[in-house]
Amino acid sequence: LADRQRKPTMVDVAEQAGVALKTVSRVVNREPGVSENMAKRVNDAIAALGYRHNSGASSLRRIGQATASIGLVLEDVSNPFSSALHRAIEDVARDRGYLLLAGSSDEDQALERELVEIFCMRRVDGLIVVPSGDDHEYLLREIRGGTPLVLVDRPSKALPMVDTVLSDNFEGAASGTRHLIEHGHRQLAFLGDSLTIETARARLAGFKSALAALNGRGEPTVVTGLRTVEQADAALTEILARTDPPTAVFASQNLNTIGAIRALRRSQLHDKVALVGFDDVPMADLLVPGLTVVAQDPVALGRRAADLVLRRIAGDAGAAERITLQTTLIVRGSGEIRPT
Amino acid sequence: LADRQRKPTMVDVAEQAGVALKTVSRVVNREPGVSENMAKRVNDAIAALGYRHNSGASSLRRIGQATASIGLVLEDVSNPFSSALHRAIEDVARDRGYLLLAGSSDEDQALERELVEIFCMRRVDGLIVVPSGDDHEYLLREIRGGTPLVLVDRPSKALPMVDTVLSDNFEGAASGTRHLIEHGHRQLAFLGDSLTIETARARLAGFKSALAALNGRGEPTVVTGLRTVEQADAALTEILARTDPPTAVFASQNLNTIGAIRALRRSQLHDKVALVGFDDVPMADLLVPGLTVVAQDPVALGRRAADLVLRRIAGDAGAAERITLQTTLIVRGSGEIRPT
DNA sequence: CTGTTAGCGCTTTCAA
DNA sequence: TTGAAAGCGCTAACAG
């Protein structure tokens, strides 16, 4: 029927219905003050022509050029933590009539920036970013340009005055470490991500702070810069082979945790060396022993962030908020192994 | 500097640079035939003003109204299979200069349709859909409207002439079942998703076909309509409590597999009853016993689908393709338990 | 309640 | 190589 190219426009619909263009616009946008009769004629014409509203054209003339969309920069859409965050934000956005655009930065500054630029070219009404690295001054331009911005999961040194939603990484790491100490451990190892990530720094600080209670009885083994399962596995394997190895391990990130499990298994130490991970992982309760973790709540993180951008989009110009969510220690077995 | 509202436009840039509007357009779109001098003046003005190209306005007048975006309807962005697919498609799209819009249908026809409509209103250049249910005639409208469509992971009865990329579900399920039979099992149970899903039907058919080799020695226990971990867990728990329970289980979907593991663990039968799952799950090798699965390749599925839409967008009008990817049996322990 | 007109920011077409 | 004018599909502002 319709030829492959030109899609029907409001003018076509108006013609077909025998009404004015503006009446079609009113019906499509559900503006009040259209008679039943007119509305029916328009809707019939829309159905007959297979008309589809063009939101690009629509927002062009619309006040503030609102697009009813928000942009989300994640580390990686396929990472379980990121995708849980993604889904939570999607749900809130959809509820409020917004489309969510999401992309993966792979923890790369340049990619992050490219994504932000693409989203801004699409004129998103707001931005939610899990920031990578430390140099976020470019984001100030966007904020000044009038696009609300919310940071999730990590703060940015460069943007202290920006709305931020995060987990209490310091206290979470401290509580996981205390848990190990309370179970008698004195020789602890810490596996951490790259310290360019603010979150990684906070977790290491929490670990060290809890360790201070030992008053120097036992020096920790600290390895950072571990980005992948393989790196964490290799690092811990090496540590376990040392003379006088640690009796407990704190893995500060989910890929590190999985690497640690692999290393312990291979060394046949999974029942001897205690392990607490930061961030929950799927099926953690099905492992033997069950994996004890300091869990974040990505869904709550996402909801709060989404609520916040949407409030800013709606016009709230109050002071920048900093929302900190508590973590939860989930006891499943691996963290309760006592030193031998 | 810039006031909160109006963003600088090409006219502003042209004024600042002292050139014509069209020259700015040429520079922004990297059209050839602009002198060094002019280009520099324009770029300086862009930087000075913090100009950002408006892609909505741009595509309005552009030939074919191309938006350099494609829409993706997934079951759930936070499901591991979906998000692996998502990431693969995102990578291909980005490489080719396309923005990917993704959304979750929750296996709900109405939500799927709503998403497709939203994407079409944004005038995506192409659509990739993991279809839910059976009624996809509405998609024909979009195709006729000129938007290329590719189905992934599942075919649609209503759309036999549409490009489709899927795993060989029948053969995959058959091979997993044969594996159990070869290990001596005669009493098999099948846990499956809702049969409104074509994939679920194909897997059940594959299971039954492999079972035919038994010539009636042993009737299978078949339960379908299992959508969640909890439902699968409950179903298998009930089955295992029967007199003369099955000695092997084929779980035809990852949530069903996880439910099966839980049921077997609780019944203390994880070392007695064999289990093969369809679809790999994270950390499957860290379980005890390791989980034997029939693995799909979501990354390959995604890449092929993305290549296909992009080719259609580029104008390829060849006959509809049906790409079937083989599955892989990954042996890890749970599927090699012999009947007692 | 309905319609008319102007113009959003950009690309196209055509002219210099 | 550069520019002027027209118009994409729609909404805003203002009539009737």
PDB file of C-alpha atoms (C1' of nucleotides) in Angstrom, chain D:
ATOM      1  C1'  DT D   1      34.263  27.046  -3.165  1.00  0.00           C
ATOM      2  C1'  DT D   2      30.381  29.622  -1.077  1.00  0.00           C
ATOM      3  C1'  DG D   3      25.696  31.281  -0.345  1.00  0.00           C
ATOM      4  C1'  DA D   4      20.372  32.233  -0.578  1.00  0.00           C
ATOM      5  C1'  DA D   5      15.996  30.365  -0.378  1.00  0.00           C
ATOM      6  C1'  DA D   6      12.693  26.774   0.425  1.00  0.00           C
ATOM      7  C1'  DG D   7      10.747  23.468   3.300  1.00  0.00           C
ATOM      8  C1'  DC D   8      11.132  18.790   6.377  1.00  0.00           C
ATOM      9  C1'  DG D   9       6.827  17.658  10.164  1.00  0.00           C
ATOM     10  C1'  DC D  10       5.504  19.530  13.772  1.00  0.00           C
ATOM     11  C1'  DT D  11       3.881  22.891  17.894  1.00  0.00           C
ATOM     12  C1'  DA D  12       3.165  27.769  19.673  1.00  0.00           C
ATOM     13  C1'  DA D  13       0.726  31.727  19.604  1.00  0.00           C
ATOM     14  C1'  DC D  14      -3.000  33.768  18.254  1.00  0.00           C
ATOM     15  C1'  DA D  15      -7.243  34.306  15.974  1.00  0.00           C
ATOM     16  C1'  DG D  16     -12.248  33.105  14.921  1.00  0.00           C
TER      17       DG D  16
END
